[in-house]
Coordinates of C-alpha atoms in Angstrom, one line a residue:
Chain A
X1 CA -29.7 21.4 23.7
X2 CA -26.2 22.8 24.2
X3 CA -23.6 20.7 22.4
X4 CA -20.4 21.1 20.4
X5 CA -18.8 19.1 17.6
X6 CA -15.1 18.9 17.2
X7 CA -12.3 16.8 15.7
X8 CA -11.4 13.7 17.8
X9 CA -8.0 13.6 19.4
X10 CA -6.1 10.6 20.9
X11 CA -7.5 11.2 24.4
X12 CA -11.0 10.6 23.0
X13 CA -10.2 7.0 22.1
X14 CA -11.4 5.6 25.4
X15 CA -14.9 7.2 24.9
X16 CA -14.9 6.3 21.2
X17 CA -14.1 2.6 22.1
X18 CA -16.9 2.7 24.6
X19 CA -19.4 4.1 22.0
X20 CA -18.3 1.7 19.3
X21 CA -19.4 -1.1 21.6
X22 CA -22.7 0.7 22.4
X23 CA -23.3 1.0 18.7
X24 CA -22.5 -2.6 18.1
X25 CA -24.9 -3.5 20.9
X26 CA -27.6 -1.5 19.2
X27 CA -26.8 -3.3 15.9
X28 CA -27.0 -6.6 17.8
X29 CA -23.4 -7.5 16.8
X30 CA -21.4 -7.0 20.0
X31 CA -19.5 -10.2 19.5
X32 CA -18.0 -8.8 16.3
X33 CA -16.0 -6.1 18.1
X34 CA -12.3 -7.0 18.4
X35 CA -10.8 -3.6 18.3
X36 CA -9.4 -2.1 21.5
X37 CA -8.8 1.5 22.7
X38 CA -5.1 1.0 21.9
X39 CA -5.8 -0.1 18.3
X40 CA -7.9 3.0 17.8
X41 CA -5.0 5.2 19.1
X42 CA -2.5 3.6 16.8
X43 CA -4.8 3.3 13.7
X44 CA -6.4 6.8 14.0
X45 CA -3.8 9.0 15.5
X46 CA -0.4 8.0 14.1
X47 CA 1.4 9.6 11.1
X48 CA -0.8 7.9 8.5
X49 CA -4.2 7.5 10.1
X50 CA -6.6 4.9 8.6
X51 CA -9.7 6.9 9.8
X52 CA -10.7 10.3 11.2
X53 CA -13.1 11.0 13.9
X54 CA -15.4 13.7 15.2
X55 CA -16.9 13.8 18.6
X56 CA -20.1 15.5 20.0
X57 CA -19.8 16.8 23.6
X58 CA -22.2 18.3 26.1
X59 CA -21.3 20.7 29.0
X60 CA -20.6 19.2 32.4
X61 CA -24.1 20.0 33.7
X62 CA -25.6 17.7 31.1
X63 CA -23.3 14.7 31.6
X64 CA -24.7 11.2 31.8
X65 CA -25.2 9.4 35.2
X66 CA -21.8 7.6 34.5
X67 CA -20.2 11.0 34.1
X68 CA -19.8 11.0 30.3
X69 CA -19.8 14.3 28.4
X70 CA -18.7 12.8 25.0
X71 CA -22.1 11.5 23.9
X72 CA -21.8 11.0 20.1
X73 CA -19.2 10.4 17.4
X74 CA -18.7 9.8 13.7
X75 CA -15.8 7.9 12.1
X76 CA -15.0 8.5 8.5
X77 CA -12.2 8.1 5.9
X78 CA -11.6 9.0 2.3
X79 CA -12.4 6.6 -0.5
X80 CA -12.6 6.7 -4.3
X81 CA -15.2 6.0 -6.9
X82 CA -13.9 4.9 -10.3
X83 CA -16.9 6.8 -11.8
X84 CA -17.2 9.9 -9.6
X85 CA -13.7 10.3 -8.1
X86 CA -13.1 11.4 -4.5
X87 CA -15.6 10.2 -1.9
X88 CA -16.0 10.1 1.8
X89 CA -17.1 7.0 3.7
X90 CA -18.9 7.5 7.0
X91 CA -18.1 4.2 8.8
X92 CA -19.9 5.0 12.1
X93 CA -22.5 7.5 13.3
X94 CA -23.8 7.3 16.8
X95 CA -25.5 9.3 19.5
X96 CA -26.2 7.9 23.0
X97 CA -29.9 7.1 23.4
X98 CA -30.7 9.8 26.0
X99 CA -29.3 12.5 23.6
X100 CA -31.2 11.6 20.5
X101 CA -33.8 13.7 18.8
X102 CA -32.0 16.9 19.5
X103 CA -30.2 17.4 16.1
X104 CA -26.8 16.0 17.3
X105 CA -26.8 13.1 14.7
X106 CA -27.7 15.6 12.0
X107 CA -24.9 17.9 13.1
X108 CA -22.3 15.1 13.1
X109 CA -23.4 14.1 9.6
X110 CA -23.4 17.6 8.4
X111 CA -19.8 18.1 9.7
X112 CA -18.7 14.9 7.8
X113 CA -20.3 16.3 4.7
X114 CA -18.5 19.7 5.2
X115 CA -15.2 18.0 5.7
X116 CA -15.8 15.8 2.7
X117 CA -16.7 18.7 0.4
X118 CA -13.6 20.6 1.6
X119 CA -11.5 17.7 0.5
X120 CA -13.1 17.7 -2.9
X121 CA -15.4 14.7 -2.5
X122 CA -18.5 14.1 -4.7
X123 CA -20.2 11.4 -2.6
X124 CA -20.8 10.4 1.0
X125 CA -21.3 6.6 1.3
X126 CA -22.2 4.5 4.3
X127 CA -24.2 1.3 5.2
X128 CA -27.3 0.7 7.3
X129 CA -28.8 -2.5 8.5
X130 CA -32.0 -3.4 6.6
X131 CA -34.1 -3.8 9.9
X132 CA -32.9 -0.4 11.2
X133 CA -36.0 1.4 9.9
X134 CA -35.6 4.5 12.1
X135 CA -32.1 5.1 10.7
X136 CA -33.1 4.3 7.2
X137 CA -36.0 6.9 7.5
X138 CA -33.6 9.5 9.0
X139 CA -31.1 9.1 6.2
X140 CA -33.7 9.1 3.4
X141 CA -35.2 12.3 4.9
X142 CA -31.8 13.9 4.5
X143 CA -31.8 13.2 0.8
X144 CA -29.8 10.1 0.2
X145 CA -30.5 7.0 -1.9
X146 CA -30.4 3.3 -1.1
X147 CA -27.9 2.0 -3.6
X148 CA -28.5 -1.6 -2.6
X149 CA -32.2 -1.2 -3.7
X150 CA -31.6 1.1 -6.7
X151 CA -28.6 -0.7 -8.2
X152 CA -28.6 -4.1 -6.5
X153 CA -25.2 -3.5 -4.9
X154 CA -24.2 -6.1 -2.3
X155 CA -21.4 -5.5 0.2
X156 CA -18.9 -8.4 0.0
X157 CA -16.0 -9.5 2.2
X158 CA -13.2 -12.0 2.0
X159 CA -11.6 -12.6 5.4
X160 CA -9.9 -15.1 7.6
X161 CA -9.2 -18.5 6.0
X162 CA -10.8 -17.4 2.7
X163 CA -8.4 -14.4 2.5
X164 CA -5.4 -16.6 3.4
X165 CA -6.4 -19.1 0.8
X166 CA -6.7 -16.5 -1.9
X167 CA -3.2 -15.2 -1.0
X168 CA -1.6 -18.6 -1.7
X169 CA 0.3 -18.9 -5.0
Chain B
X1 CA 0.4 -15.6 -23.4
X2 CA 2.9 -13.9 -21.2
X3 CA 1.6 -11.1 -18.9
X4 CA 2.9 -9.3 -15.9
X5 CA 1.4 -7.4 -13.0
X6 CA 3.0 -4.1 -11.8
X7 CA 2.2 -1.0 -9.9
X8 CA 0.5 1.7 -11.9
X9 CA 2.5 4.8 -12.8
X10 CA 1.3 8.3 -13.9
X11 CA 1.8 7.3 -17.6
X12 CA -0.9 4.6 -17.1
X13 CA -3.6 7.1 -16.4
X14 CA -5.1 7.1 -20.0
X15 CA -5.2 3.3 -20.0
X16 CA -6.8 3.3 -16.5
X17 CA -9.5 5.6 -17.7
X18 CA -10.0 3.5 -20.8
X19 CA -10.5 0.4 -18.7
X20 CA -12.8 2.1 -16.2
X21 CA -15.0 3.1 -19.2
X22 CA -14.9 -0.4 -20.6
X23 CA -16.0 -1.9 -17.3
X24 CA -18.7 0.7 -17.0
X25 CA -19.9 -0.3 -20.4
X26 CA -20.0 -4.0 -19.3
X27 CA -22.2 -2.9 -16.4
X28 CA -24.3 -0.8 -18.8
X29 CA -23.3 2.4 -16.9
X30 CA -20.9 4.1 -19.3
X31 CA -22.7 7.5 -19.0
X32 CA -22.0 7.5 -15.3
X33 CA -18.2 7.9 -15.6
X34 CA -17.5 11.5 -14.8
X35 CA -13.8 11.1 -14.0
X36 CA -11.1 12.6 -16.3
X37 CA -7.5 11.8 -16.8
X38 CA -6.6 14.9 -14.8
X39 CA -8.7 13.7 -11.8
X40 CA -7.0 10.3 -12.0
X41 CA -3.6 11.8 -12.1
X42 CA -4.1 14.2 -9.2
X43 CA -6.0 11.7 -7.1
X44 CA -3.8 8.7 -7.6
X45 CA -0.3 10.2 -8.0
X46 CA -0.3 13.3 -5.8
X47 CA 0.9 13.8 -2.3
X48 CA -1.9 11.9 -0.7
X49 CA -3.2 9.3 -3.1
X50 CA -7.0 8.5 -2.8
X51 CA -6.5 5.2 -4.6
X52 CA -3.8 2.7 -5.7
X53 CA -3.7 0.7 -8.9
X54 CA -2.1 -2.5 -10.3
X55 CA -1.9 -3.0 -14.0
X56 CA -1.8 -6.2 -16.0
X57 CA 0.0 -5.9 -19.3
X58 CA 1.0 -8.2 -22.1
X59 CA 4.0 -7.9 -24.4
X60 CA 3.5 -6.4 -27.8
X61 CA 3.3 -8.7 -30.8
X62 CA 6.7 -7.7 -32.0
X63 CA 9.7 -6.5 -30.0
X64 CA 9.3 -3.0 -31.3
X65 CA 5.7 -2.8 -30.1
X66 CA 4.8 -1.3 -26.7
X67 CA 3.3 -3.6 -24.0
X68 CA -0.4 -3.4 -23.9
X69 CA -2.4 -2.7 -20.7
X70 CA -5.2 -5.3 -20.6
X71 CA -6.4 -5.3 -17.0
X72 CA -6.3 -3.4 -13.8
X73 CA -7.4 -3.3 -10.2
X74 CA -8.1 -0.1 -8.2
X75 CA -8.0 -0.3 -4.4
X76 CA -7.6 1.7 -1.2
X77 CA -7.5 1.1 2.5
X78 CA -10.5 1.4 4.7
X79 CA -11.3 0.9 8.4
X80 CA -13.8 -1.3 10.2
X81 CA -13.9 -0.1 13.8
X82 CA -14.8 -3.7 14.9
X83 CA -11.9 -5.5 13.2
X84 CA -9.5 -2.9 11.9
X85 CA -7.9 -2.2 8.5
X86 CA -9.5 -3.5 5.4
X87 CA -8.3 -3.5 1.7
X88 CA -11.2 -2.2 -0.4
X89 CA -11.3 -3.4 -4.0
X90 CA -13.0 -0.6 -5.9
X91 CA -12.5 -1.8 -9.4
X92 CA -11.3 -5.0 -11.0
X93 CA -11.4 -5.7 -14.7
X94 CA -9.7 -7.7 -17.4
X95 CA -10.5 -7.0 -21.1
X96 CA -12.9 -9.5 -22.6
X97 CA -10.5 -10.8 -25.2
X98 CA -7.8 -11.5 -22.6
X99 CA -10.0 -13.5 -20.1
X100 CA -9.5 -17.1 -19.3
X101 CA -5.7 -16.7 -19.0
X102 CA -5.6 -16.6 -15.2
X103 CA -5.0 -12.8 -15.0
X104 CA -8.0 -12.1 -12.9
X105 CA -7.1 -14.8 -10.4
X106 CA -3.5 -13.6 -10.2
X107 CA -4.7 -10.0 -9.6
X108 CA -6.9 -11.2 -6.8
X109 CA -4.1 -13.3 -5.3
X110 CA -1.7 -10.4 -5.5
X111 CA -4.2 -8.1 -3.7
X112 CA -5.0 -10.8 -1.0
X113 CA -1.3 -11.2 -0.4
X114 CA -0.9 -7.4 -0.1
X115 CA -3.9 -7.3 2.3
X116 CA -2.3 -9.8 4.6
X117 CA 1.2 -8.1 4.4
X118 CA -0.4 -4.8 5.4
X119 CA -2.2 -6.4 8.3
X120 CA -5.7 -6.0 6.9
X121 CA -8.2 -8.5 8.3
X122 CA -10.3 -8.5 5.2
X123 CA -10.8 -7.5 1.6
X124 CA -14.0 -5.8 0.8
X125 CA -15.9 -4.9 -2.4
X126 CA -19.3 -4.5 -3.9
X127 CA -21.0 -6.7 -6.5
X128 CA -24.3 -6.0 -8.3
X129 CA -26.7 -8.8 -7.5
X130 CA -27.6 -9.2 -11.2
X131 CA -23.9 -9.8 -12.1
X132 CA -24.1 -13.6 -11.7
X133 CA -20.7 -14.4 -13.2
X134 CA -18.9 -12.0 -10.8
X135 CA -21.0 -13.2 -7.8
X136 CA -20.0 -16.8 -8.6
X137 CA -16.4 -15.9 -9.2
X138 CA -16.1 -14.3 -5.7
X139 CA -18.3 -16.8 -3.8
X140 CA -16.3 -19.7 -5.2
X141 CA -13.3 -18.0 -3.6
X142 CA -14.9 -17.8 -0.2
X143 CA -16.4 -14.2 -0.3
X144 CA -19.3 -13.6 2.0
X145 CA -22.3 -11.6 0.9
X146 CA -22.7 -9.2 3.9
X147 CA -25.9 -7.7 2.4
X148 CA -27.5 -11.0 2.2
X149 CA -26.1 -12.6 5.4
X150 CA -26.2 -9.6 7.8
X151 CA -28.6 -7.2 6.1
X152 CA -26.2 -4.3 5.3
X153 CA -27.5 -1.8 2.7
X154 CA -25.3 0.7 0.9
X155 CA -26.6 4.3 1.1
X156 CA -25.3 7.3 -0.8
X157 CA -25.5 11.1 -0.8
X158 CA -24.6 12.5 -4.1
X159 CA -23.0 16.0 -4.6
X160 CA -26.3 17.9 -4.5
X161 CA -27.6 16.3 -1.3
X162 CA -24.1 16.6 0.2
X163 CA -24.1 20.3 -0.3
X164 CA -27.6 20.6 1.2
X165 CA -26.5 18.6 4.2
X166 CA -23.3 20.6 4.7
X167 CA -25.2 23.8 5.1
X168 CA -28.0 23.2 7.6
X169 CA -31.0 25.6 7.4
X170 CA -31.1 28.4 9.9
X171 CA -33.2 27.4 13.0

């Protein structure tokens, strides 16, 4: 299949916002999405971006019935391991259902890996839902390890009232 | 015992590495620490820092003695495309002999306050399931275990598999 991968720009935020919701639907968590297209524009494309994006595009003749040519994306940012140093965190990886199985997901992930290595990173980290067996299988086949299983690491979050409470003197 | 919290400076790098290794020892993972002082200096105090650090130090025993660094927290900012900016707590440690003085709670309070001031909607971190004291410490303060509650598993590509992935095989 003919497709290309490139860095996201601010004009892509409409499609990225659309695909973020599609990914959340797939993960059965649509009600969790509070971010808007405008938030993405401000947070990803201002002087100090909080994330970076890459987009997968197909030529016009392969567009979806709704007219979309941007059919996949990945969001990532740089993080740090106190043991291994520079790391890259892949926050989202998504390809629209009708474009799966054609190597686009692999190409997006490979691009994140390249960008990470170019920035001196030693690790690529991300999370997967435990019931998402097809994604877990895909990632394991690419050579990664499940740190939650091997090291018992649990992802934790303090938010809302708990965060406010913690911030009180 | 009097202590104070402050932002880390380049001169703190040797102490940061010392505490990173002490924490790794506590987690029985000392051999895993590959970072050097040079890495910490470049990565934390260069043009684009990959991490930030706050330091807890106590006064020396006599006025001529240097203050001693006895705790630290290492953090950076991440992004959740559903709810926005997060403060990620990478490392958080107070030396054994200085625990029970409220330093840990104060570090956490300082970071939570910083998270709110920088408009983060949450503070995130990772805890090993067999680390019961830490699990209790955080859950008591309202932390949710997303792995348990929502089923998120942390996956990792190490350097070797990263290199393989970055150079796909010829079709």
